[in-house]
Amino acid sequence: KSNIHIMILVILVLLLDSFIISLVGYHMFLISIRQTTNEHLKGVYETKENPLDKGCYANFRAAFCTPLVPSRLPKMTEVITGDVSVRIAKLDRV
């Protein structure tokens, strides 16, 4: 009986791994052409050239080896009052 449980577990793990591997593969493809999921699904650069695409190697370097640009969004802080959690946007004033 324990062999049946192990086989079922192996099959479930392989199924779940295939979804994860395909998702990772798709996002690696998106990085290689330097597009977002939205741009790719809408076909934004099918008729025109992507100005950010610098080739596969340069795109991967840009994604994984360059420092992040500071966010322009306001910093979010969480204020807890009683039972209610309220998010307040706190602008950094420099």
PDB file of N, CA and C in Angstrom:
ATOM      1  N   LYS A   1       0.812  -1.205   0.000  1.00  0.00           N
ATOM      2  CA  LYS A   1       0.000   0.000   0.000  1.00  0.00           C
ATOM      3  C   LYS A   1       0.854   1.267   0.000  1.00  0.00           C
ATOM      4  N   SER A   2       1.973   1.240   0.693  1.00  0.00           N
ATOM      5  CA  SER A   2       2.802   2.446   0.752  1.00  0.00           C
ATOM      6  C   SER A   2       3.380   2.791  -0.614  1.00  0.00           C
ATOM      7  N   ASN A   3       3.571   1.786  -1.485  1.00  0.00           N
ATOM      8  CA  ASN A   3       4.072   2.062  -2.824  1.00  0.00           C
ATOM      9  C   ASN A   3       3.056   2.844  -3.647  1.00  0.00           C
ATOM     10  N   ILE A   4       1.770   2.574  -3.445  1.00  0.00           N
ATOM     11  CA  ILE A   4       0.723   3.302  -4.162  1.00  0.00           C
ATOM     12  C   ILE A   4       0.725   4.770  -3.740  1.00  0.00           C
ATOM     13  N   HIS A   5       0.877   5.020  -2.453  1.00  0.00           N
ATOM     14  CA  HIS A   5       0.916   6.399  -1.958  1.00  0.00           C
ATOM     15  C   HIS A   5       2.123   7.133  -2.520  1.00  0.00           C
ATOM     16  N   ILE A   6       3.240   6.454  -2.590  1.00  0.00           N
ATOM     17  CA  ILE A   6       4.454   7.080  -3.124  1.00  0.00           C
ATOM     18  C   ILE A   6       4.272   7.378  -4.608  1.00  0.00           C
ATOM     19  N   MET A   7       3.686   6.457  -5.367  1.00  0.00           N
ATOM     20  CA  MET A   7       3.472   6.685  -6.798  1.00  0.00           C
ATOM     21  C   MET A   7       2.513   7.850  -7.033  1.00  0.00           C
ATOM     22  N   ILE A   8       1.459   7.928  -6.244  1.00  0.00           N
ATOM     23  CA  ILE A   8       0.521   9.054  -6.367  1.00  0.00           C
ATOM     24  C   ILE A   8       1.228  10.363  -6.057  1.00  0.00           C
ATOM     25  N   LEU A   9       2.036  10.373  -5.027  1.00  0.00           N
ATOM     26  CA  LEU A   9       2.790  11.577  -4.666  1.00  0.00           C
ATOM     27  C   LEU A   9       3.763  11.971  -5.773  1.00  0.00           C
ATOM     28  N   VAL A  10       4.455  11.018  -6.353  1.00  0.00           N
ATOM     29  CA  VAL A  10       5.400  11.299  -7.443  1.00  0.00           C
ATOM     30  C   VAL A  10       4.666  11.881  -8.643  1.00  0.00           C
ATOM     31  N   ILE A  11       3.511  11.329  -8.994  1.00  0.00           N
ATOM     32  CA  ILE A  11       2.738  11.837 -10.126  1.00  0.00           C
ATOM     33  C   ILE A  11       2.266  13.266  -9.861  1.00  0.00           C
ATOM     34  N   LEU A  12       1.783  13.534  -8.656  1.00  0.00           N
ATOM     35  CA  LEU A  12       1.348  14.898  -8.323  1.00  0.00           C
ATOM     36  C   LEU A  12       2.503  15.887  -8.378  1.00  0.00           C
ATOM     37  N   VAL A  13       3.646  15.498  -7.856  1.00  0.00           N
ATOM     38  CA  VAL A  13       4.816  16.380  -7.873  1.00  0.00           C
ATOM     39  C   VAL A  13       5.253  16.661  -9.312  1.00  0.00           C
ATOM     40  N   LEU A  14       5.264  15.639 -10.157  1.00  0.00           N
ATOM     41  CA  LEU A  14       5.647  15.839 -11.559  1.00  0.00           C
ATOM     42  C   LEU A  14       4.671  16.758 -12.281  1.00  0.00           C
ATOM     43  N   LEU A  15       3.374  16.618 -12.001  1.00  0.00           N
ATOM     44  CA  LEU A  15       2.393  17.509 -12.614  1.00  0.00           C
ATOM     45  C   LEU A  15       2.592  18.952 -12.171  1.00  0.00           C
ATOM     46  N   LEU A  16       2.769  19.145 -10.881  1.00  0.00           N
ATOM     47  CA  LEU A  16       2.964  20.502 -10.372  1.00  0.00           C
ATOM     48  C   LEU A  16       4.285  21.088 -10.866  1.00  0.00           C
ATOM     49  N   ASP A  17       5.317  20.277 -10.933  1.00  0.00           N
ATOM     50  CA  ASP A  17       6.607  20.757 -11.441  1.00  0.00           C
ATOM     51  C   ASP A  17       6.511  21.189 -12.893  1.00  0.00           C
ATOM     52  N   SER A  18       5.717  20.487 -13.685  1.00  0.00           N
ATOM     53  CA  SER A  18       5.607  20.858 -15.097  1.00  0.00           C
ATOM     54  C   SER A  18       4.983  22.250 -15.239  1.00  0.00           C
ATOM     55  N   PHE A  19       4.023  22.588 -14.400  1.00  0.00           N
ATOM     56  CA  PHE A  19       3.436  23.930 -14.453  1.00  0.00           C
ATOM     57  C   PHE A  19       4.460  24.992 -14.049  1.00  0.00           C
ATOM     58  N   ILE A  20       5.212  24.713 -13.010  1.00  0.00           N
ATOM     59  CA  ILE A  20       6.208  25.673 -12.531  1.00  0.00           C
ATOM     60  C   ILE A  20       7.318  25.850 -13.554  1.00  0.00           C
ATOM     61  N   ILE A  21       7.784  24.742 -14.117  1.00  0.00           N
ATOM     62  CA  ILE A  21       8.858  24.814 -15.114  1.00  0.00           C
ATOM     63  C   ILE A  21       8.394  25.571 -16.353  1.00  0.00           C
ATOM     64  N   SER A  22       7.155  25.344 -16.792  1.00  0.00           N
ATOM     65  CA  SER A  22       6.664  26.078 -17.966  1.00  0.00           C
ATOM     66  C   SER A  22       6.516  27.564 -17.665  1.00  0.00           C
ATOM     67  N   LEU A  23       6.105  27.912 -16.459  1.00  0.00           N
ATOM     68  CA  LEU A  23       5.986  29.319 -16.080  1.00  0.00           C
ATOM     69  C   LEU A  23       7.360  29.995 -16.045  1.00  0.00           C
ATOM     70  N   VAL A  24       8.336  29.314 -15.471  1.00  0.00           N
ATOM     71  CA  VAL A  24       9.703  29.853 -15.449  1.00  0.00           C
ATOM     72  C   VAL A  24      10.239  29.992 -16.869  1.00  0.00           C
ATOM     73  N   GLY A  25       9.996  28.981 -17.705  1.00  0.00           N
ATOM     74  CA  GLY A  25      10.449  29.038 -19.095  1.00  0.00           C
ATOM     75  C   GLY A  25       9.833  30.197 -19.856  1.00  0.00           C
ATOM     76  N   TYR A  26       8.549  30.430 -19.653  1.00  0.00           N
ATOM     77  CA  TYR A  26       7.876  31.540 -20.327  1.00  0.00           C
ATOM     78  C   TYR A  26       8.462  32.876 -19.895  1.00  0.00           C
ATOM     79  N   HIS A  27       8.742  33.030 -18.600  1.00  0.00           N
ATOM     80  CA  HIS A  27       9.292  34.298 -18.133  1.00  0.00           C
ATOM     81  C   HIS A  27      10.746  34.478 -18.558  1.00  0.00           C
ATOM     82  N   MET A  28      11.490  33.395 -18.703  1.00  0.00           N
ATOM     83  CA  MET A  28      12.843  33.504 -19.265  1.00  0.00           C
ATOM     84  C   MET A  28      12.771  33.959 -20.724  1.00  0.00           C
ATOM     85  N   PHE A  29      11.790  33.438 -21.451  1.00  0.00           N
ATOM     86  CA  PHE A  29      11.576  33.883 -22.824  1.00  0.00           C
ATOM     87  C   PHE A  29      11.254  35.372 -22.858  1.00  0.00           C
ATOM     88  N   LEU A  30      10.377  35.830 -21.952  1.00  0.00           N
ATOM     89  CA  LEU A  30      10.034  37.252 -21.907  1.00  0.00           C
ATOM     90  C   LEU A  30      11.249  38.114 -21.602  1.00  0.00           C
ATOM     91  N   ILE A  31      12.110  37.632 -20.699  1.00  0.00           N
ATOM     92  CA  ILE A  31      13.335  38.376 -20.393  1.00  0.00           C
ATOM     93  C   ILE A  31      14.224  38.431 -21.626  1.00  0.00           C
ATOM     94  N   SER A  32      14.316  37.325 -22.362  1.00  0.00           N
ATOM     95  CA  SER A  32      15.203  37.284 -23.531  1.00  0.00           C
ATOM     96  C   SER A  32      14.764  38.255 -24.618  1.00  0.00           C
ATOM     97  N   ILE A  33      13.459  38.554 -24.717  1.00  0.00           N
ATOM     98  CA  ILE A  33      12.986  39.521 -25.710  1.00  0.00           C
ATOM     99  C   ILE A  33      12.648  40.863 -25.073  1.00  0.00           C
ATOM    100  N   ARG A  34      12.892  40.974 -23.786  1.00  0.00           N
ATOM    101  CA  ARG A  34      12.703  42.204 -22.993  1.00  0.00           C
ATOM    102  C   ARG A  34      11.310  42.809 -23.166  1.00  0.00           C
ATOM    103  N   GLN A  35      10.327  41.967 -22.838  1.00  0.00           N
ATOM    104  CA  GLN A  35       8.942  42.413 -22.865  1.00  0.00           C
ATOM    105  C   GLN A  35       8.253  42.000 -21.577  1.00  0.00           C
ATOM    106  N   THR A  36       7.184  42.703 -21.267  1.00  0.00           N
ATOM    107  CA  THR A  36       6.345  42.299 -20.147  1.00  0.00           C
ATOM    108  C   THR A  36       5.325  41.284 -20.657  1.00  0.00           C
ATOM    109  N   THR A  37       4.667  40.599 -19.745  1.00  0.00           N
ATOM    110  CA  THR A  37       3.623  39.650 -20.126  1.00  0.00           C
ATOM    111  C   THR A  37       2.525  40.368 -20.906  1.00  0.00           C
ATOM    112  N   ASN A  38       2.140  41.539 -20.442  1.00  0.00           N
ATOM    113  CA  ASN A  38       1.089  42.307 -21.093  1.00  0.00           C
ATOM    114  C   ASN A  38       1.494  42.693 -22.520  1.00  0.00           C
ATOM    115  N   GLU A  39       2.724  43.160 -22.708  1.00  0.00           N
ATOM    116  CA  GLU A  39       3.182  43.537 -24.045  1.00  0.00           C
ATOM    117  C   GLU A  39       3.189  42.333 -24.983  1.00  0.00           C
ATOM    118  N   HIS A  40       3.624  41.194 -24.473  1.00  0.00           N
ATOM    119  CA  HIS A  40       3.689  40.003 -25.308  1.00  0.00           C
ATOM    120  C   HIS A  40       2.297  39.504 -25.681  1.00  0.00           C
ATOM    121  N   LEU A  41       1.371  39.446 -24.723  1.00  0.00           N
ATOM    122  CA  LEU A  41       0.031  38.945 -25.009  1.00  0.00           C
ATOM    123  C   LEU A  41      -0.757  39.872 -25.930  1.00  0.00           C
ATOM    124  N   LYS A  42      -0.525  41.173 -25.810  1.00  0.00           N
ATOM    125  CA  LYS A  42      -1.222  42.132 -26.679  1.00  0.00           C
ATOM    126  C   LYS A  42      -0.533  42.300 -28.029  1.00  0.00           C
ATOM    127  N   GLY A  43       0.685  41.769 -28.181  1.00  0.00           N
ATOM    128  CA  GLY A  43       1.403  41.880 -29.448  1.00  0.00           C
ATOM    129  C   GLY A  43       1.850  43.289 -29.758  1.00  0.00           C
ATOM    130  N   VAL A  44       2.290  44.007 -28.739  1.00  0.00           N
ATOM    131  CA  VAL A  44       2.661  45.417 -28.911  1.00  0.00           C
ATOM    132  C   VAL A  44       3.792  45.577 -29.927  1.00  0.00           C
ATOM    133  N   TYR A  45       4.774  44.675 -29.917  1.00  0.00           N
ATOM    134  CA  TYR A  45       5.940  44.834 -30.779  1.00  0.00           C
ATOM    135  C   TYR A  45       5.936  43.869 -31.958  1.00  0.00           C
ATOM    136  N   GLU A  46       4.752  43.432 -32.398  1.00  0.00           N
ATOM    137  CA  GLU A  46       4.690  42.573 -33.580  1.00  0.00           C
ATOM    138  C   GLU A  46       4.927  43.362 -34.855  1.00  0.00           C
ATOM    139  N   THR A  47       4.449  44.595 -34.902  1.00  0.00           N
ATOM    140  CA  THR A  47       4.585  45.391 -36.125  1.00  0.00           C
ATOM    141  C   THR A  47       5.682  46.437 -36.029  1.00  0.00           C
ATOM    142  N   LYS A  48       6.202  46.656 -34.843  1.00  0.00           N
ATOM    143  CA  LYS A  48       7.290  47.631 -34.693  1.00  0.00           C
ATOM    144  C   LYS A  48       8.378  47.028 -33.824  1.00  0.00           C
ATOM    145  N   GLU A  49       9.552  47.626 -33.867  1.00  0.00           N
ATOM    146  CA  GLU A  49      10.692  47.109 -33.124  1.00  0.00           C
ATOM    147  C   GLU A  49      10.636  47.546 -31.664  1.00  0.00           C
ATOM    148  N   ASN A  50      11.005  46.629 -30.778  1.00  0.00           N
ATOM    149  CA  ASN A  50      11.061  46.925 -29.349  1.00  0.00           C
ATOM    150  C   ASN A  50      12.325  47.751 -29.089  1.00  0.00           C
ATOM    151  N   PRO A  51      12.190  49.002 -28.638  1.00  0.00           N
ATOM    152  CA  PRO A  51      13.373  49.841 -28.419  1.00  0.00           C
ATOM    153  C   PRO A  51      14.234  49.374 -27.239  1.00  0.00           C
ATOM    154  N   LEU A  52      13.682  48.563 -26.335  1.00  0.00           N
ATOM    155  CA  LEU A  52      14.449  48.098 -25.177  1.00  0.00           C
ATOM    156  C   LEU A  52      15.210  46.806 -25.442  1.00  0.00           C
ATOM    157  N   ASP A  53      14.868  46.085 -26.503  1.00  0.00           N
ATOM    158  CA  ASP A  53      15.495  44.795 -26.807  1.00  0.00           C
ATOM    159  C   ASP A  53      16.910  45.014 -27.336  1.00  0.00           C
ATOM    160  N   LYS A  54      17.892  44.527 -26.583  1.00  0.00           N
ATOM    161  CA  LYS A  54      19.299  44.682 -26.966  1.00  0.00           C
ATOM    162  C   LYS A  54      19.950  43.344 -27.290  1.00  0.00           C
ATOM    163  N   GLY A  55      19.148  42.312 -27.495  1.00  0.00           N
ATOM    164  CA  GLY A  55      19.670  40.978 -27.738  1.00  0.00           C
ATOM    165  C   GLY A  55      19.578  40.150 -26.460  1.00  0.00           C
ATOM    166  N   CYS A  56      19.580  38.843 -26.626  1.00  0.00           N
ATOM    167  CA  CYS A  56      19.325  37.934 -25.512  1.00  0.00           C
ATOM    168  C   CYS A  56      20.310  38.129 -24.362  1.00  0.00           C
ATOM    169  N   TYR A  57      21.609  38.128 -24.655  1.00  0.00           N
ATOM    170  CA  TYR A  57      22.618  38.235 -23.597  1.00  0.00           C
ATOM    171  C   TYR A  57      22.506  39.559 -22.849  1.00  0.00           C
ATOM    172  N   ALA A  58      22.386  40.657 -23.582  1.00  0.00           N
ATOM    173  CA  ALA A  58      22.281  41.977 -22.944  1.00  0.00           C
ATOM    174  C   ALA A  58      20.982  42.112 -22.156  1.00  0.00           C
ATOM    175  N   ASN A  59      19.913  41.490 -22.634  1.00  0.00           N
ATOM    176  CA  ASN A  59      18.648  41.537 -21.905  1.00  0.00           C
ATOM    177  C   ASN A  59      18.750  40.804 -20.574  1.00  0.00           C
ATOM    178  N   PHE A  60      19.400  39.627 -20.574  1.00  0.00           N
ATOM    179  CA  PHE A  60      19.579  38.900 -19.318  1.00  0.00           C
ATOM    180  C   PHE A  60      20.496  39.658 -18.370  1.00  0.00           C
ATOM    181  N   ARG A  61      21.534  40.283 -18.906  1.00  0.00           N
ATOM    182  CA  ARG A  61      22.411  41.095 -18.047  1.00  0.00           C
ATOM    183  C   ARG A  61      21.654  42.258 -17.441  1.00  0.00           C
ATOM    184  N   ALA A  62      20.812  42.896 -18.225  1.00  0.00           N
ATOM    185  CA  ALA A  62      20.023  44.024 -17.717  1.00  0.00           C
ATOM    186  C   ALA A  62      19.050  43.562 -16.639  1.00  0.00           C
ATOM    187  N   ALA A  63      18.499  42.365 -16.795  1.00  0.00           N
ATOM    188  CA  ALA A  63      17.509  41.874 -15.826  1.00  0.00           C
ATOM    189  C   ALA A  63      18.153  41.398 -14.533  1.00  0.00           C
ATOM    190  N   PHE A  64      19.332  40.781 -14.617  1.00  0.00           N
ATOM    191  CA  PHE A  64      19.898  40.121 -13.440  1.00  0.00           C
ATOM    192  C   PHE A  64      21.180  40.756 -12.904  1.00  0.00           C
ATOM    193  N   CYS A  65      21.850  41.611 -13.671  1.00  0.00           N
ATOM    194  CA  CYS A  65      23.169  42.097 -13.248  1.00  0.00           C
ATOM    195  C   CYS A  65      23.268  43.606 -13.114  1.00  0.00           C
ATOM    196  N   THR A  66      22.179  44.320 -13.206  1.00  0.00           N
ATOM    197  CA  THR A  66      22.229  45.771 -13.037  1.00  0.00           C
ATOM    198  C   THR A  66      21.478  46.147 -11.767  1.00  0.00           C
ATOM    199  N   PRO A  67      21.888  47.232 -11.121  1.00  0.00           N
ATOM    200  CA  PRO A  67      21.184  47.641  -9.899  1.00  0.00           C
ATOM    201  C   PRO A  67      19.762  48.096 -10.227  1.00  0.00           C
ATOM    202  N   LEU A  68      18.891  47.936  -9.251  1.00  0.00           N
ATOM    203  CA  LEU A  68      17.503  48.345  -9.419  1.00  0.00           C
ATOM    204  C   LEU A  68      17.385  49.861  -9.365  1.00  0.00           C
ATOM    205  N   VAL A  69      16.515  50.395 -10.180  1.00  0.00           N
ATOM    206  CA  VAL A  69      16.224  51.821 -10.169  1.00  0.00           C
ATOM    207  C   VAL A  69      15.303  52.085  -8.985  1.00  0.00           C
ATOM    208  N   PRO A  70      15.553  53.136  -8.214  1.00  0.00           N
ATOM    209  CA  PRO A  70      14.657  53.427  -7.089  1.00  0.00           C
ATOM    210  C   PRO A  70      13.221  53.649  -7.561  1.00  0.00           C
ATOM    211  N   SER A  71      12.282  53.159  -6.777  1.00  0.00           N
ATOM    212  CA  SER A  71      10.875  53.277  -7.125  1.00  0.00           C
ATOM    213  C   SER A  71      10.413  54.720  -7.019  1.00  0.00           C
ATOM    214  N   ARG A  72       9.508  55.107  -7.914  1.00  0.00           N
ATOM    215  CA  ARG A  72       8.920  56.437  -7.853  1.00  0.00           C
ATOM    216  C   ARG A  72       7.594  56.427  -7.109  1.00  0.00           C
ATOM    217  N   LEU A  73       7.178  55.246  -6.664  1.00  0.00           N
ATOM    218  CA  LEU A  73       5.935  55.143  -5.912  1.00  0.00           C
ATOM    219  C   LEU A  73       6.149  55.580  -4.470  1.00  0.00           C
ATOM    220  N   PRO A  74       5.112  56.101  -3.832  1.00  0.00           N
ATOM    221  CA  PRO A  74       5.270  56.481  -2.421  1.00  0.00           C
ATOM    222  C   PRO A  74       5.460  55.249  -1.555  1.00  0.00           C
ATOM    223  N   LYS A  75       6.213  55.399  -0.464  1.00  0.00           N
ATOM    224  CA  LYS A  75       6.415  54.290   0.465  1.00  0.00           C
ATOM    225  C   LYS A  75       5.125  54.034   1.224  1.00  0.00           C
ATOM    226  N   MET A  76       4.836  52.773   1.415  1.00  0.00           N
ATOM    227  CA  MET A  76       3.614  52.390   2.123  1.00  0.00           C
ATOM    228  C   MET A  76       3.990  51.972   3.536  1.00  0.00           C
ATOM    229  N   THR A  77       3.244  52.484   4.516  1.00  0.00           N
ATOM    230  CA  THR A  77       3.440  52.059   5.891  1.00  0.00           C
ATOM    231  C   THR A  77       2.110  51.527   6.389  1.00  0.00           C
ATOM    232  N   GLU A  78       2.184  50.626   7.311  1.00  0.00           N
ATOM    233  CA  GLU A  78       0.959  50.025   7.831  1.00  0.00           C
ATOM    234  C   GLU A  78       0.707  50.559   9.229  1.00  0.00           C
ATOM    235  N   VAL A  79      -0.467  51.119   9.427  1.00  0.00           N
ATOM    236  CA  VAL A  79      -0.865  51.649  10.721  1.00  0.00           C
ATOM    237  C   VAL A  79      -1.984  50.764  11.250  1.00  0.00           C
ATOM    238  N   ILE A  80      -1.814  50.237  12.439  1.00  0.00           N
ATOM    239  CA  ILE A  80      -2.820  49.358  13.020  1.00  0.00           C
ATOM    240  C   ILE A  80      -3.543  50.115  14.120  1.00  0.00           C
ATOM    241  N   THR A  81      -4.865  50.275  13.965  1.00  0.00           N
ATOM    242  CA  THR A  81      -5.672  50.938  14.977  1.00  0.00           C
ATOM    243  C   THR A  81      -6.757  49.982  15.415  1.00  0.00           C
ATOM    244  N   GLY A  82      -6.642  49.442  16.611  1.00  0.00           N
ATOM    245  CA  GLY A  82      -7.632  48.482  17.104  1.00  0.00           C
ATOM    246  C   GLY A  82      -7.611  47.222  16.277  1.00  0.00           C
ATOM    247  N   ASP A  83      -8.771  46.863  15.723  1.00  0.00           N
ATOM    248  CA  ASP A  83      -8.890  45.661  14.907  1.00  0.00           C
ATOM    249  C   ASP A  83      -8.691  45.945  13.421  1.00  0.00           C
ATOM    250  N   VAL A  84      -8.608  47.213  13.065  1.00  0.00           N
ATOM    251  CA  VAL A  84      -8.572  47.583  11.659  1.00  0.00           C
ATOM    252  C   VAL A  84      -7.143  47.915  11.248  1.00  0.00           C
ATOM    253  N   SER A  85      -6.720  47.352  10.141  1.00  0.00           N
ATOM    254  CA  SER A  85      -5.407  47.652   9.585  1.00  0.00           C
ATOM    255  C   SER A  85      -5.599  48.606   8.417  1.00  0.00           C
ATOM    256  N   VAL A  86      -5.007  49.768   8.487  1.00  0.00           N
ATOM    257  CA  VAL A  86      -5.184  50.787   7.463  1.00  0.00           C
ATOM    258  C   VAL A  86      -3.828  51.077   6.825  1.00  0.00           C
ATOM    259  N   ARG A  87      -3.812  51.066   5.512  1.00  0.00           N
ATOM    260  CA  ARG A  87      -2.574  51.415   4.811  1.00  0.00           C
ATOM    261  C   ARG A  87      -2.616  52.898   4.459  1.00  0.00           C
ATOM    262  N   ILE A  88      -1.536  53.567   4.783  1.00  0.00           N
ATOM    263  CA  ILE A  88      -1.434  55.002   4.495  1.00  0.00           C
ATOM    264  C   ILE A  88      -0.215  55.218   3.632  1.00  0.00           C
ATOM    265  N   ALA A  89      -0.414  55.912   2.525  1.00  0.00           N
ATOM    266  CA  ALA A  89       0.721  56.242   1.652  1.00  0.00           C
ATOM    267  C   ALA A  89       1.482  57.396   2.304  1.00  0.00           C
ATOM    268  N   LYS A  90       2.750  57.171   2.506  1.00  0.00           N
ATOM    269  CA  LYS A  90       3.575  58.187   3.139  1.00  0.00           C
ATOM    270  C   LYS A  90       4.606  58.659   2.127  1.00  0.00           C
ATOM    271  N   LEU A  91       4.495  59.887   1.706  1.00  0.00           N
ATOM    272  CA  LEU A  91       5.422  60.441   0.717  1.00  0.00           C
ATOM    273  C   LEU A  91       6.711  60.857   1.412  1.00  0.00           C
ATOM    274  N   ASP A  92       7.821  60.460   0.795  1.00  0.00           N
ATOM    275  CA  ASP A  92       9.114  60.909   1.309  1.00  0.00           C
ATOM    276  C   ASP A  92       9.366  62.309   0.768  1.00  0.00           C
ATOM    277  N   ARG A  93       9.550  63.208   1.615  1.00  0.00           N
ATOM    278  CA  ARG A  93       9.859  64.583   1.193  1.00  0.00           C
ATOM    279  C   ARG A  93      11.338  64.834   1.430  1.00  0.00           C
ATOM    280  N   VAL A  94      12.024  65.095   0.341  1.00  0.00           N
ATOM    281  CA  VAL A  94      13.477  65.280   0.430  1.00  0.00           C
ATOM    282  C   VAL A  94      13.828  66.737   0.357  1.00  0.00           C
TER     283      VAL A  94
END
